Amino acid sequence: MAKNAQNKKEALPMEEVLWKACDALRGSIEPSEYKHVVLSLIFLKYAGFHFEKRRQEIIADGLEDFVDSVEFYAAKNVFYLPETSRWLYLKENAKQPDIASKVDKALSDIEKENKPLQGALPNNYYSSLGIEAEKLGSLIDKIDGFDDILASADGNDIIGRVYEYFLSKFAIKEGKGKGEFYTPKTIVNLIAEMIEPYEGKIYDPCCGSGGMFVQSMKFVESHHGNRRMVSVYGQEYTKTTFKLAKMNLAIRGIAADLGDYAANTFTDDRHRELKADFIMANPPFNQKDWRADNQLTDDERWTGYDTPPTSNANYGWILNMVSKLSDNGVAGFILANGALSADGIEGAIRRKMIENDLVESIVILPRNLFYSTDISVTLWILNKNKKGRAVSRNGEEIHYRDRKGEILFIDMRQMGEPFEKKYVRFTDEDIKKVARTYHNWQREGASESYANEPEFCYSASFDEIKAKGFSLVPSKYIEFVNRDETIDYDIRMKELQSELADILRKEAESRAAVLEVFKSLGYAIEL
């Protein structure tokens, strides 16, 4: 039994082993703080390893005079590190009482020497955090063990995997109401496989820690595309998350324009003139008070539409993305289900978008996909050109059907597998099935012909959608055979909760009335 237990322990994935080693040292620091400690140290280890490797190459080439020339490192996409920013220096000083200050200085000096990293690394963070020197030193010792990973043939990809794994684990630990910096990889993979960002400009208006960009590049590589044919543009409002994105992309070797600083996409648009070929996004759900009543009322992003209401930013995000699409641009983004059927101004905007033939597909997703919320959400696909056309992608000529006026509805609520006890994630087969269905619907000469499938998918005409009040709730269109799925269960749940609250209120009032009767008779009774 002991041997089996030992084998089981050794079989743990490498990322999980490293996570447990680092997380054991967290102590009293909250996950929201601790993630910046761990992830920036991983970055320092990564940068230090490649600096030393490049340094030895320069010496081996007989160019010792240039061993401290920033250009000789930048030419190989390696960050130049001043002596006090090198991992060896930090490791040697890991047990010193001022190690926190030394880490702060290391990060600051790296930023000064490397323009791509300006604004990317924590600023005077470790000293202000109050982490015990002994624990910080132990953490440095643990991360020092990454040498074997970095020295392997695919070391860069592995350290990227570790970084990504840590991001997801921190998001899970922070739980509901937090963790918005991370979109679960399973959702990003679904978007990438559907919209296929092979080449061109990719934009994310609320990029978090950069996961959309990482998975886009993985998609390009897995389909034997050329990363150099893709350029990345993003924006992030939260300063600490902006830094996470910069580090994440630096570790992956992804050059990106995220603007010079963290900024609000609505009030300080860093890419106002951008026309993107692909947009991938997971905006904050149902964001309230995103603008003042008299602010952005005539913004050019709403041209042709009503101004989105201050009470909910969902359609503000949608119209921002619509304004950024190129003539053949495609967007895939996540929104809370309420946007599918909201009335008033939002309903008017949705109707206009459908009349303008922008909406291509609506995919309703299962609950519990996100670590920060358990609400049901939807993947929207917008397409600026749904008419028949041909494009060349990765050397292949693709011909698209003319789907003018049609929208493909897909229901994924019965898909997915359990993950981390209380969450759900899609399997590779789930993603392939949905992407294949979407592409068969889109393309001429597809490997399989498209057909509506009960309880899974339906291609609705403009007239059908108009007849249903321009609602985009999938269950209004998809046929359900053995159960009543014509109900929007999120709305119905709210109705039932309201009814229950009303029943409880009436019961409380009845109890109070009974008590008053007994009191009037001179009885002291509690119910």
Coordinates of C-alpha atoms in Angstrom, one line a residue:
M1 CA 0.0 0.0 0.0
A2 CA 2.8 2.4 0.9
K3 CA 4.4 1.8 -2.5
N4 CA 1.2 2.4 -4.4
A5 CA 0.7 5.6 -2.4
Q6 CA 4.2 6.7 -3.3
N7 CA 3.7 6.0 -7.0
K8 CA 0.4 8.0 -6.8
K9 CA 2.3 10.9 -5.3
E10 CA 5.0 10.8 -8.0
A11 CA 2.3 10.7 -10.7
L12 CA 1.0 14.2 -9.8
P13 CA 1.3 16.6 -12.7
M14 CA 4.4 18.8 -12.5
E15 CA 2.3 22.0 -12.3
E16 CA 0.4 20.7 -9.2
V17 CA 3.6 19.6 -7.5
L18 CA 5.1 23.1 -8.0
W19 CA 1.8 24.7 -6.9
K20 CA 1.7 22.7 -3.6
A21 CA 5.4 23.6 -2.9
C22 CA 4.8 27.3 -3.3
D23 CA 1.3 27.4 -1.8
A24 CA 2.5 25.8 1.4
L25 CA 4.5 29.0 2.1
R26 CA 1.6 31.4 1.7
G27 CA 0.7 31.7 5.3
S28 CA -1.3 34.8 6.2
I29 CA -1.1 36.4 2.8
E30 CA -4.3 36.5 0.8
P31 CA -4.4 34.8 -2.6
S32 CA -5.1 38.2 -4.3
E33 CA -1.7 39.4 -3.0
Y34 CA 0.2 36.2 -3.0
K35 CA -0.3 35.6 -6.7
H36 CA 1.7 38.7 -7.5
V37 CA 4.5 37.4 -5.2
V38 CA 4.7 34.0 -6.8
L39 CA 4.2 35.0 -10.4
S40 CA 6.7 37.8 -10.5
L41 CA 9.3 35.5 -8.9
I42 CA 8.6 32.9 -11.6
F43 CA 9.1 35.7 -14.1
L44 CA 12.5 36.6 -12.5
K45 CA 13.6 33.0 -12.6
Y46 CA 12.5 32.7 -16.3
A47 CA 14.3 36.0 -17.2
G48 CA 17.4 35.1 -15.2
F49 CA 17.7 31.6 -16.9
H50 CA 17.6 33.0 -20.4
F51 CA 19.9 35.9 -19.5
E52 CA 22.6 33.6 -18.3
K53 CA 22.2 31.3 -21.3
R54 CA 22.5 34.2 -23.7
R55 CA 25.4 35.7 -21.8
Q56 CA 27.4 32.4 -22.1
E57 CA 26.6 32.4 -25.9
I58 CA 28.1 35.9 -26.3
I59 CA 31.2 34.9 -24.4
A60 CA 31.5 31.7 -26.4
D61 CA 31.4 33.7 -29.6
G62 CA 34.4 35.8 -28.4
L63 CA 32.3 38.9 -27.9
E64 CA 33.1 39.5 -24.2
D65 CA 33.2 43.3 -24.8
F66 CA 29.5 43.2 -25.5
V67 CA 28.4 41.0 -22.7
D68 CA 26.6 44.0 -21.1
S69 CA 25.2 45.4 -24.3
V70 CA 21.4 45.4 -24.1
E71 CA 21.1 45.2 -27.9
F72 CA 22.9 41.8 -27.9
Y73 CA 20.2 40.4 -25.7
A74 CA 17.2 42.1 -27.3
A75 CA 18.2 40.7 -30.7
K76 CA 17.4 37.2 -29.3
N77 CA 14.3 38.3 -27.5
V78 CA 16.1 38.0 -24.1
F79 CA 15.8 40.6 -21.4
Y80 CA 19.0 42.2 -20.2
L81 CA 19.4 42.0 -16.4
P82 CA 21.7 44.3 -14.3
E83 CA 23.8 42.3 -11.8
T84 CA 21.5 42.9 -8.8
S85 CA 18.5 41.7 -10.9
R86 CA 20.0 38.4 -11.8
W87 CA 18.5 35.2 -10.2
L88 CA 21.9 34.1 -8.9
Y89 CA 22.2 37.4 -6.9
L90 CA 18.7 36.9 -5.4
K91 CA 19.4 33.3 -4.6
E92 CA 22.6 34.2 -2.8
N93 CA 20.8 36.9 -0.8
A94 CA 17.6 34.8 -0.2
K95 CA 18.3 34.5 3.6
Q96 CA 19.1 38.2 4.1
P97 CA 16.6 40.2 6.2
D98 CA 16.3 42.8 3.4
I99 CA 15.5 40.3 0.6
A100 CA 12.1 41.9 0.0
S101 CA 13.9 45.2 -0.9
K102 CA 16.3 43.4 -3.1
V103 CA 13.5 41.8 -5.1
D104 CA 11.8 45.2 -5.4
K105 CA 15.0 46.7 -6.8
A106 CA 15.6 43.8 -9.1
L107 CA 12.2 44.3 -10.7
S108 CA 12.6 48.0 -10.9
D109 CA 16.0 47.8 -12.6
I110 CA 14.8 45.2 -15.2
E111 CA 12.0 47.6 -16.2
K112 CA 14.5 50.5 -16.6
E113 CA 16.7 48.4 -18.9
N114 CA 14.0 46.8 -21.0
K115 CA 11.4 49.0 -22.7
P116 CA 8.9 46.1 -23.5
L117 CA 8.6 45.6 -19.7
Q118 CA 7.9 49.2 -18.7
G119 CA 4.9 49.2 -16.5
A120 CA 4.8 45.4 -16.4
L121 CA 6.4 44.5 -13.0
P122 CA 5.3 45.2 -9.4
N123 CA 6.6 48.5 -8.1
N124 CA 7.9 48.5 -4.4
Y125 CA 5.6 45.7 -3.8
Y126 CA 7.5 43.2 -1.7
S127 CA 8.7 45.7 0.9
S128 CA 5.1 47.0 1.5
L129 CA 3.6 43.6 1.7
G130 CA 5.3 42.6 4.9
I131 CA 6.0 39.0 3.9
E132 CA 8.5 37.4 6.4
A133 CA 12.0 37.3 5.0
E134 CA 12.3 33.7 5.9
K135 CA 9.2 32.7 3.9
L136 CA 10.2 34.8 0.9
G137 CA 13.7 33.2 1.0
S138 CA 12.1 29.7 1.1
L139 CA 9.9 30.6 -1.8
I140 CA 12.9 31.7 -3.8
D141 CA 14.6 28.3 -3.0
K142 CA 11.5 26.5 -4.2
I143 CA 11.3 28.4 -7.5
D144 CA 15.1 27.9 -8.0
G145 CA 14.2 24.3 -8.7
F146 CA 12.7 25.3 -12.0
D147 CA 16.1 24.9 -13.7
D148 CA 15.4 21.4 -15.1
I149 CA 12.1 22.7 -16.6
L150 CA 13.7 25.7 -18.3
A151 CA 16.6 23.6 -19.6
S152 CA 14.3 21.1 -21.4
A153 CA 13.7 21.3 -25.1
D154 CA 10.3 22.9 -24.6
G155 CA 11.2 24.8 -21.5
N156 CA 9.6 28.1 -22.6
D157 CA 6.3 26.4 -23.2
I158 CA 6.5 24.5 -19.9
I159 CA 7.2 27.6 -17.8
G160 CA 4.3 29.3 -19.7
R161 CA 2.1 26.3 -18.7
V162 CA 3.2 26.7 -15.1
Y163 CA 2.4 30.4 -15.1
E164 CA -1.0 29.7 -16.7
Y165 CA -1.7 26.9 -14.1
F166 CA -0.9 29.2 -11.3
L167 CA -3.2 31.9 -12.7
S168 CA -6.0 29.4 -12.8
K169 CA -5.4 28.1 -9.2
F170 CA -5.2 31.6 -7.8
A171 CA -8.5 32.4 -9.6
I172 CA -10.1 29.3 -8.0
K173 CA -8.8 30.2 -4.5
E174 CA -10.1 33.8 -4.8
G175 CA -13.5 32.5 -5.8
K176 CA -16.7 34.4 -6.3
G177 CA -16.6 38.1 -6.6
K178 CA -12.9 37.9 -7.5
G179 CA -10.7 36.1 -9.9
E180 CA -11.9 38.2 -12.9
F181 CA -8.3 38.4 -14.1
Y182 CA -8.6 34.9 -15.5
T183 CA -10.9 33.4 -18.1
P184 CA -10.9 29.5 -17.9
K185 CA -8.8 28.1 -20.7
T186 CA -11.6 25.7 -21.8
I187 CA -13.8 28.8 -22.7
V188 CA -10.9 30.5 -24.5
N189 CA -10.2 27.4 -26.5
L190 CA -13.8 27.2 -27.6
I191 CA -13.8 30.8 -28.9
A192 CA -10.5 30.3 -30.7
E193 CA -11.6 27.1 -32.4
M194 CA -14.8 28.8 -33.6
I195 CA -13.5 32.1 -34.9
E196 CA -10.1 30.7 -36.0
P197 CA -7.7 33.7 -35.5
Y198 CA -5.1 32.5 -38.0
E199 CA -3.7 35.8 -39.1
G200 CA -4.4 39.5 -38.7
K201 CA -5.1 41.8 -35.8
I202 CA -6.5 40.3 -32.6
Y203 CA -8.1 42.6 -30.0
D204 CA -9.3 42.2 -26.4
P205 CA -10.8 45.3 -24.8
C206 CA -10.7 43.8 -21.3
C207 CA -7.7 41.5 -21.6
G208 CA -7.2 40.5 -17.9
S209 CA -4.0 38.5 -17.6
G210 CA -3.8 37.9 -21.4
G211 CA -5.2 34.4 -21.7
M212 CA -7.1 35.2 -24.9
F213 CA -3.8 36.1 -26.6
V214 CA -2.0 33.0 -25.3
Q215 CA -4.6 30.6 -26.5
S216 CA -4.8 32.4 -29.9
M217 CA -1.1 31.9 -30.4
K218 CA -1.5 28.2 -29.4
F219 CA -4.3 27.9 -31.9
V220 CA -2.0 29.3 -34.7
E221 CA 0.8 27.0 -33.7
S222 CA -1.4 23.9 -33.4
H223 CA -2.7 24.5 -36.9
H224 CA 0.8 25.1 -38.3
G225 CA 0.3 28.8 -38.9
N226 CA 2.8 31.6 -38.5
R227 CA 2.8 33.6 -35.3
R228 CA 4.4 36.5 -37.2
M229 CA 1.2 36.9 -39.1
V230 CA -0.7 37.8 -35.9
S231 CA -0.5 41.2 -34.1
V232 CA -2.0 41.6 -30.6
Y233 CA -3.9 44.6 -29.2
G234 CA -5.5 44.8 -25.7
Q235 CA -6.5 47.0 -22.8
E236 CA -6.9 46.4 -19.1
Y237 CA -8.3 48.6 -16.4
T238 CA -6.8 47.1 -13.2
K239 CA -3.2 48.0 -12.7
T240 CA -2.1 44.8 -11.0
T241 CA -3.9 42.7 -13.7
F242 CA -2.2 44.8 -16.4
K243 CA 1.1 43.8 -15.0
L244 CA 0.1 40.1 -14.9
A245 CA -0.8 40.3 -18.6
K246 CA 2.6 42.0 -19.4
M247 CA 4.5 39.2 -17.6
N248 CA 2.4 36.4 -19.0
L249 CA 2.9 37.6 -22.6
A250 CA 6.6 38.2 -22.0
I251 CA 7.1 34.7 -20.8
R252 CA 5.3 33.4 -23.9
G253 CA 7.3 35.6 -26.2
I254 CA 4.2 37.4 -27.4
A255 CA 4.7 41.0 -28.5
A256 CA 1.5 43.0 -27.7
D257 CA 0.3 46.6 -27.6
L258 CA -1.6 46.9 -24.4
G259 CA -1.3 50.7 -24.3
D260 CA 1.2 52.5 -22.1
Y261 CA -0.7 52.0 -18.9
A262 CA -3.8 50.4 -17.4
A263 CA -6.9 52.4 -18.5
N264 CA -10.7 52.3 -18.7
T265 CA -11.7 51.1 -22.2
F266 CA -14.8 53.4 -22.2
T267 CA -13.3 56.6 -21.0
D268 CA -9.7 56.2 -22.2
D269 CA -9.8 54.1 -25.3
R270 CA -6.1 53.3 -26.1
H271 CA -7.0 51.8 -29.5
R272 CA -9.5 54.3 -30.9
E273 CA -8.5 53.9 -34.5
L274 CA -8.1 50.1 -34.5
K275 CA -9.9 47.8 -36.9
A276 CA -9.4 44.3 -35.8
D277 CA -9.8 41.1 -37.7
F278 CA -10.6 39.1 -34.6
I279 CA -11.9 40.1 -31.2
M280 CA -11.9 37.7 -28.2
A281 CA -13.2 39.0 -24.9
N282 CA -14.8 38.2 -21.5
P283 CA -16.1 41.6 -20.3
P284 CA -17.3 42.1 -16.7
F285 CA -20.8 40.8 -16.4
N286 CA -23.7 43.3 -15.9
Q287 CA -21.3 46.1 -14.9
K288 CA -23.2 48.9 -13.3
D289 CA -22.5 52.7 -13.3
W290 CA -19.9 52.3 -16.0
R291 CA -20.5 55.8 -17.1
A292 CA -22.1 59.0 -15.7
D293 CA -25.5 59.9 -17.1
N294 CA -24.1 62.7 -19.1
Q295 CA -20.9 60.9 -20.1
L296 CA -20.2 59.3 -23.5
T297 CA -23.7 60.0 -24.7
D298 CA -22.5 60.9 -28.3
D299 CA -19.5 58.6 -28.4
E300 CA -18.6 57.5 -31.9
R301 CA -18.7 53.9 -30.9
W302 CA -22.5 54.0 -30.6
T303 CA -23.0 55.6 -34.0
G304 CA -26.2 54.2 -35.6
Y305 CA -27.4 52.8 -32.2
D306 CA -28.9 54.1 -29.1
T307 CA -26.5 55.0 -26.2
P308 CA -26.2 52.0 -23.9
P309 CA -27.8 52.6 -20.5
T310 CA -25.7 53.5 -17.5
S311 CA -27.4 50.7 -15.5
N312 CA -25.6 47.9 -17.4
A313 CA -22.4 48.0 -19.6
N314 CA -23.2 44.8 -21.6
Y315 CA -24.2 46.6 -24.7
G316 CA -21.5 49.2 -24.2
W317 CA -19.0 46.4 -24.5
I318 CA -20.8 44.9 -27.5
L319 CA -20.9 48.2 -29.4
N320 CA -17.2 49.0 -28.5
M321 CA -16.3 45.7 -30.2
V322 CA -18.6 46.3 -33.2
S323 CA -16.9 49.6 -33.7
K324 CA -13.5 47.9 -33.7
L325 CA -14.3 45.2 -36.3
S326 CA -12.7 45.3 -39.8
D327 CA -14.9 44.8 -42.8
N328 CA -14.5 41.0 -42.5
G329 CA -13.9 41.0 -38.8
V330 CA -15.3 38.3 -36.4
A331 CA -15.8 38.7 -32.7
G332 CA -16.3 36.0 -30.0
F333 CA -17.2 37.1 -26.5
I334 CA -18.9 36.0 -23.3
L335 CA -21.9 37.8 -21.7
A336 CA -24.4 37.1 -19.0
N337 CA -27.6 35.6 -20.4
G338 CA -29.7 38.7 -19.6
A339 CA -28.3 40.4 -22.7
L340 CA -30.2 37.8 -24.9
S341 CA -33.6 39.1 -24.0
A342 CA -33.1 42.5 -22.2
D343 CA -35.7 45.0 -23.3
G344 CA -35.8 48.8 -23.4
I345 CA -32.7 50.5 -24.8
E346 CA -30.8 47.2 -24.8
G347 CA -33.5 45.5 -26.7
A348 CA -33.5 48.3 -29.3
I349 CA -29.7 47.9 -29.8
R350 CA -30.0 44.1 -30.1
R351 CA -32.8 44.5 -32.7
K352 CA -30.7 47.0 -34.7
M353 CA -27.7 44.6 -34.6
I354 CA -29.9 41.7 -35.9
E355 CA -31.3 43.9 -38.6
N356 CA -27.7 44.9 -39.5
D357 CA -27.0 41.2 -39.8
L358 CA -24.1 41.3 -37.3
V359 CA -25.1 38.4 -35.1
E360 CA -23.9 35.0 -36.5
S361 CA -24.1 32.5 -33.7
I362 CA -25.3 32.3 -30.1
V363 CA -24.0 29.5 -27.9
I364 CA -25.5 29.0 -24.4
L365 CA -23.0 27.6 -21.9
P366 CA -23.5 25.5 -18.8
R367 CA -23.3 27.0 -15.3
N368 CA -20.2 26.8 -13.1
L369 CA -17.7 27.4 -15.9
F370 CA -16.3 30.5 -14.1
Y371 CA -14.4 30.6 -10.8
S372 CA -15.7 34.1 -10.0
T373 CA -19.4 33.5 -10.6
D374 CA -21.9 30.6 -11.1
I375 CA -24.4 32.5 -13.3
S376 CA -25.2 31.1 -16.7
V377 CA -23.5 32.8 -19.6
T378 CA -23.5 32.9 -23.4
L379 CA -20.9 33.0 -26.2
W380 CA -21.8 35.5 -28.9
I381 CA -20.2 35.3 -32.4
L382 CA -20.5 38.5 -34.4
N383 CA -19.5 38.7 -38.1
K384 CA -19.2 41.8 -40.2
N385 CA -19.5 39.8 -43.4
K386 CA -22.0 36.9 -43.3
K387 CA -22.5 37.0 -47.1
G388 CA -20.9 34.3 -49.3
R389 CA -17.2 35.0 -49.7
A390 CA -13.8 33.2 -50.1
V391 CA -10.8 33.7 -47.9
S392 CA -7.3 32.1 -47.8
R393 CA -6.3 30.8 -44.4
N394 CA -3.0 29.0 -43.8
G395 CA -2.8 28.1 -47.5
E396 CA -6.4 26.8 -47.7
E397 CA -9.1 28.4 -49.7
I398 CA -12.3 28.6 -47.7
H399 CA -15.7 29.4 -49.3
Y400 CA -18.4 30.7 -47.0
R401 CA -22.1 30.3 -47.6
D402 CA -24.4 33.3 -47.8
R403 CA -26.0 33.2 -44.3
K404 CA -27.6 36.6 -44.6
G405 CA -30.3 37.0 -42.0
E406 CA -29.7 33.7 -40.3
I407 CA -28.4 33.0 -36.8
L408 CA -27.1 29.6 -35.6
F409 CA -28.2 28.7 -32.0
I410 CA -26.2 26.1 -30.1
D411 CA -27.0 24.7 -26.6
M412 CA -24.0 23.4 -24.7
R413 CA -25.7 23.1 -21.3
Q414 CA -25.5 19.4 -21.2
M415 CA -21.8 19.3 -22.1
G416 CA -18.7 19.5 -20.0
E417 CA -17.2 17.4 -17.3
P418 CA -16.7 18.0 -13.5
F419 CA -13.6 20.0 -12.6
E420 CA -12.1 20.9 -9.2
K421 CA -15.2 19.4 -7.5
K422 CA -17.6 22.3 -8.0
Y423 CA -16.7 23.6 -11.5
V424 CA -17.3 22.4 -15.1
R425 CA -15.0 22.4 -18.1
F426 CA -15.4 21.4 -21.7
T427 CA -13.7 18.3 -23.1
D428 CA -11.7 18.4 -26.3
E429 CA -14.6 16.5 -27.9
D430 CA -17.1 19.0 -26.7
I431 CA -15.2 21.9 -28.3
K432 CA -14.6 19.9 -31.5
K433 CA -18.3 19.1 -31.9
V434 CA -19.4 22.7 -31.5
A435 CA -16.7 24.1 -33.7
R436 CA -17.4 21.5 -36.4
T437 CA -21.1 22.2 -36.3
Y438 CA -20.5 26.0 -36.6
H439 CA -18.1 25.5 -39.5
N440 CA -20.3 23.0 -41.3
W441 CA -23.1 25.6 -41.1
Q442 CA -20.8 28.4 -42.3
R443 CA -18.9 26.8 -45.2
E444 CA -19.5 25.4 -48.6
G445 CA -17.9 22.0 -49.3
A446 CA -17.7 21.2 -45.6
S447 CA -16.8 17.7 -44.5
E448 CA -20.3 17.2 -43.2
S449 CA -23.6 18.8 -44.2
Y450 CA -25.3 20.9 -41.6
A451 CA -28.6 19.9 -40.1
N452 CA -30.7 21.2 -37.2
E453 CA -30.4 18.8 -34.3
P454 CA -33.0 18.6 -31.5
E455 CA -31.7 19.7 -28.1
F456 CA -28.4 20.9 -29.7
C457 CA -28.6 23.4 -32.6
Y458 CA -30.9 25.3 -34.9
S459 CA -30.4 27.7 -37.7
A460 CA -33.1 30.5 -37.4
S461 CA -34.2 32.8 -40.2
F462 CA -34.6 36.6 -39.7
D463 CA -38.4 36.2 -39.9
E464 CA -38.4 33.6 -37.1
I465 CA -36.3 35.9 -34.9
K466 CA -38.5 38.9 -35.7
A467 CA -41.6 36.9 -34.8
K468 CA -40.1 36.2 -31.4
G469 CA -39.5 39.8 -30.6
F470 CA -35.8 39.7 -31.6
S471 CA -35.0 37.6 -28.6
L472 CA -31.7 35.6 -28.8
V473 CA -32.6 33.0 -26.1
P474 CA -31.6 29.7 -27.8
S475 CA -34.4 27.7 -26.1
K476 CA -36.9 29.7 -28.1
Y477 CA -35.6 28.2 -31.3
I478 CA -33.9 24.9 -30.6
E479 CA -36.3 21.9 -30.6
F480 CA -36.6 20.0 -27.3
V481 CA -38.1 16.5 -27.5
N482 CA -38.6 15.1 -24.1
R483 CA -38.6 18.1 -21.8
D484 CA -39.9 21.6 -21.8
E485 CA -37.0 23.8 -22.7
T486 CA -39.1 26.7 -24.0
I487 CA -38.6 28.3 -20.6
D488 CA -35.7 30.7 -19.9
Y489 CA -34.7 29.1 -16.7
D490 CA -32.7 32.0 -15.4
I491 CA -35.7 34.3 -15.7
R492 CA -38.0 31.6 -14.3
M493 CA -35.7 31.1 -11.3
K494 CA -35.9 34.8 -10.5
E495 CA -39.7 34.6 -10.8
L496 CA -39.8 31.6 -8.4
Q497 CA -37.5 33.3 -5.9
S498 CA -39.8 36.3 -6.0
E499 CA -42.8 34.1 -5.4
L500 CA -41.1 32.3 -2.5
A501 CA -40.1 35.7 -1.0
D502 CA -43.8 36.7 -1.3
I503 CA -45.0 33.5 0.4
L504 CA -42.5 33.9 3.3
R505 CA -43.5 37.5 3.7
K506 CA -47.2 36.6 3.9
E507 CA -46.4 33.8 6.3
A508 CA -44.6 36.2 8.6
E509 CA -47.5 38.6 8.4
S510 CA -49.9 35.8 9.4
R511 CA -47.7 34.8 12.3
A512 CA -47.6 38.3 13.5
A513 CA -51.4 38.7 13.2
V514 CA -51.9 35.4 15.3
L515 CA -49.5 36.7 17.9
E516 CA -51.4 40.0 18.2
V517 CA -54.7 38.1 18.7
F518 CA -53.2 36.0 21.5
K519 CA -51.7 39.1 23.1
S520 CA -55.1 40.8 23.0
L521 CA -56.4 37.8 25.0
G522 CA -53.7 38.1 27.6
Y523 CA -51.5 35.2 26.4
A524 CA -47.7 35.5 26.1
I525 CA -47.0 33.1 23.2
E526 CA -44.0 32.9 20.8
L527 CA -44.4 31.2 17.4

